[in-house]
Amino acid sequence: MSERPRPLVRIYYCECYVNERRIGTYDAYSPREALRWMRISLMMIATTLDEAPYRRARTWLDHGQPAAAHDLEQGRPHTLTLKQRTTQATWTVSPIPCPPEHEARA
């Protein structure tokens, strides 16, 4: 009797860096959860940004999430970088494949 292949399980490692200094991480269990973390952390700083980076943040919030979700569902990382004067903030979500439970315990 053959076993069905199990679907690939992934976690989504989320990070935020400001000027190459990590200021936050989060382990998400779905693309939706990862993007929610990214959206919330982005919204927390968006109102403090100058006009150009604020517009870029707003564009991602309003229109960029479907493409980001597609990337993550396909196993590709997603990154958003905003620059303001001498400051650069980067959010990255990286899908990480996980072995099935029974293999992880072996």
Tab-separated table of C-alpha atoms in Angstrom:
chain	number	residue	atom	x	y	z
A	1	MET	CA	0.000	0.000	0.000
A	2	SER	CA	1.514	3.321	-0.995
A	3	GLU	CA	1.320	6.391	1.167
A	4	ARG	CA	0.199	9.705	-0.195
A	5	PRO	CA	2.944	12.281	-0.213
A	6	ARG	CA	2.382	14.770	2.550
A	7	PRO	CA	2.078	18.412	1.607
A	8	LEU	CA	5.166	20.481	2.242
A	9	VAL	CA	4.952	22.212	5.595
A	10	ARG	CA	6.581	25.608	5.950
A	11	ILE	CA	7.102	28.156	8.623
A	12	TYR	CA	7.593	31.781	7.658
A	13	TYR	CA	10.487	33.505	9.373
A	14	CYS	CA	9.821	37.246	9.568
A	15	GLU	CA	12.468	39.867	10.270
A	16	CYS	CA	12.717	43.625	10.400
A	17	TYR	CA	16.046	45.421	10.155
A	18	VAL	CA	16.780	49.122	10.500
A	19	ASN	CA	20.191	50.132	9.185
A	20	GLU	CA	21.295	46.486	9.200
A	21	ARG	CA	20.333	46.085	12.867
A	22	ARG	CA	17.647	43.498	13.544
A	23	ILE	CA	14.867	45.044	15.586
A	24	GLY	CA	12.215	42.337	15.374
A	25	THR	CA	11.497	38.741	14.394
A	26	TYR	CA	8.414	36.557	14.273
A	27	ASP	CA	7.710	32.922	13.360
A	28	ALA	CA	4.482	32.668	11.378
A	29	TYR	CA	2.694	29.483	10.349
A	30	SER	CA	1.011	30.776	7.198
A	31	PRO	CA	1.620	33.440	4.552
A	32	ARG	CA	-1.416	35.313	5.878
A	33	GLU	CA	-0.018	35.396	9.426
A	34	ALA	CA	3.411	36.508	8.165
A	35	LEU	CA	1.911	39.333	6.130
A	36	ARG	CA	-0.227	40.397	9.081
A	37	TRP	CA	2.956	40.771	11.175
A	38	MET	CA	4.610	42.718	8.368
A	39	ARG	CA	1.547	44.931	7.880
A	40	ILE	CA	1.181	45.736	11.592
A	41	SER	CA	4.851	46.547	12.110
A	42	LEU	CA	4.875	48.661	8.945
A	43	MET	CA	1.757	50.568	9.992
A	44	MET	CA	3.338	51.345	13.368
A	45	ILE	CA	6.029	53.455	11.694
A	46	ALA	CA	4.300	54.594	8.486
A	47	THR	CA	2.905	57.809	9.926
A	48	THR	CA	6.397	58.915	11.020
A	49	LEU	CA	7.827	58.669	7.487
A	50	ASP	CA	8.461	61.454	4.997
A	51	GLU	CA	6.088	61.644	2.055
A	52	ALA	CA	7.974	59.447	-0.479
A	53	PRO	CA	8.623	56.454	1.818
A	54	TYR	CA	5.141	56.861	3.285
A	55	ARG	CA	3.630	56.593	-0.213
A	56	ARG	CA	5.711	53.470	-0.902
A	57	ALA	CA	4.520	51.940	2.393
A	58	ARG	CA	0.930	52.901	1.608
A	59	THR	CA	1.193	51.390	-1.890
A	60	TRP	CA	2.447	48.096	-0.421
A	61	LEU	CA	-0.319	48.150	2.205
A	62	ASP	CA	-3.012	48.883	-0.390
A	63	HIS	CA	-1.789	46.839	-3.377
A	64	GLY	CA	1.372	44.826	-2.641
A	65	GLN	CA	0.068	42.092	-0.396
A	66	PRO	CA	-1.477	39.804	-3.048
A	67	ALA	CA	1.886	39.561	-4.877
A	68	ALA	CA	3.648	39.014	-1.552
A	69	ALA	CA	1.214	36.222	-0.622
A	70	HIS	CA	1.763	34.594	-4.022
A	71	ASP	CA	5.551	34.699	-3.562
A	72	LEU	CA	5.281	33.095	-0.129
A	73	GLU	CA	2.848	30.411	-1.282
A	74	GLN	CA	5.321	29.523	-4.048
A	75	GLY	CA	8.120	29.204	-1.469
A	76	ARG	CA	9.840	32.460	-2.427
A	77	PRO	CA	10.873	35.083	0.134
A	78	HIS	CA	9.350	38.540	0.095
A	79	THR	CA	11.145	41.769	1.006
A	80	LEU	CA	10.055	45.376	1.399
A	81	THR	CA	12.621	48.142	1.926
A	82	LEU	CA	11.894	51.756	2.741
A	83	LYS	CA	14.546	54.460	2.755
A	84	GLN	CA	14.355	57.830	4.466
A	85	ARG	CA	17.405	60.065	4.509
A	86	THR	CA	20.122	57.959	6.215
A	87	THR	CA	17.727	55.309	7.516
A	88	GLN	CA	16.793	52.093	5.750
A	89	ALA	CA	14.128	49.740	7.103
A	90	THR	CA	13.755	46.269	5.592
A	91	TRP	CA	11.076	43.655	6.250
A	92	THR	CA	11.736	40.128	5.026
A	93	VAL	CA	9.595	37.005	5.182
A	94	SER	CA	11.384	33.762	4.323
A	95	PRO	CA	9.527	30.464	3.862
A	96	ILE	CA	11.424	27.640	5.563
A	97	PRO	CA	10.496	24.035	4.688
A	98	CYS	CA	9.953	21.787	7.701
A	99	PRO	CA	10.123	17.991	7.752
A	100	PRO	CA	6.876	16.135	8.522
A	101	GLU	CA	6.348	15.561	12.236
A	102	HIS	CA	7.246	11.873	12.225
A	103	GLU	CA	10.583	12.623	10.500
A	104	ALA	CA	11.402	15.471	12.875
A	105	ARG	CA	11.147	13.170	15.888
A	106	ALA	CA	13.296	10.398	14.441
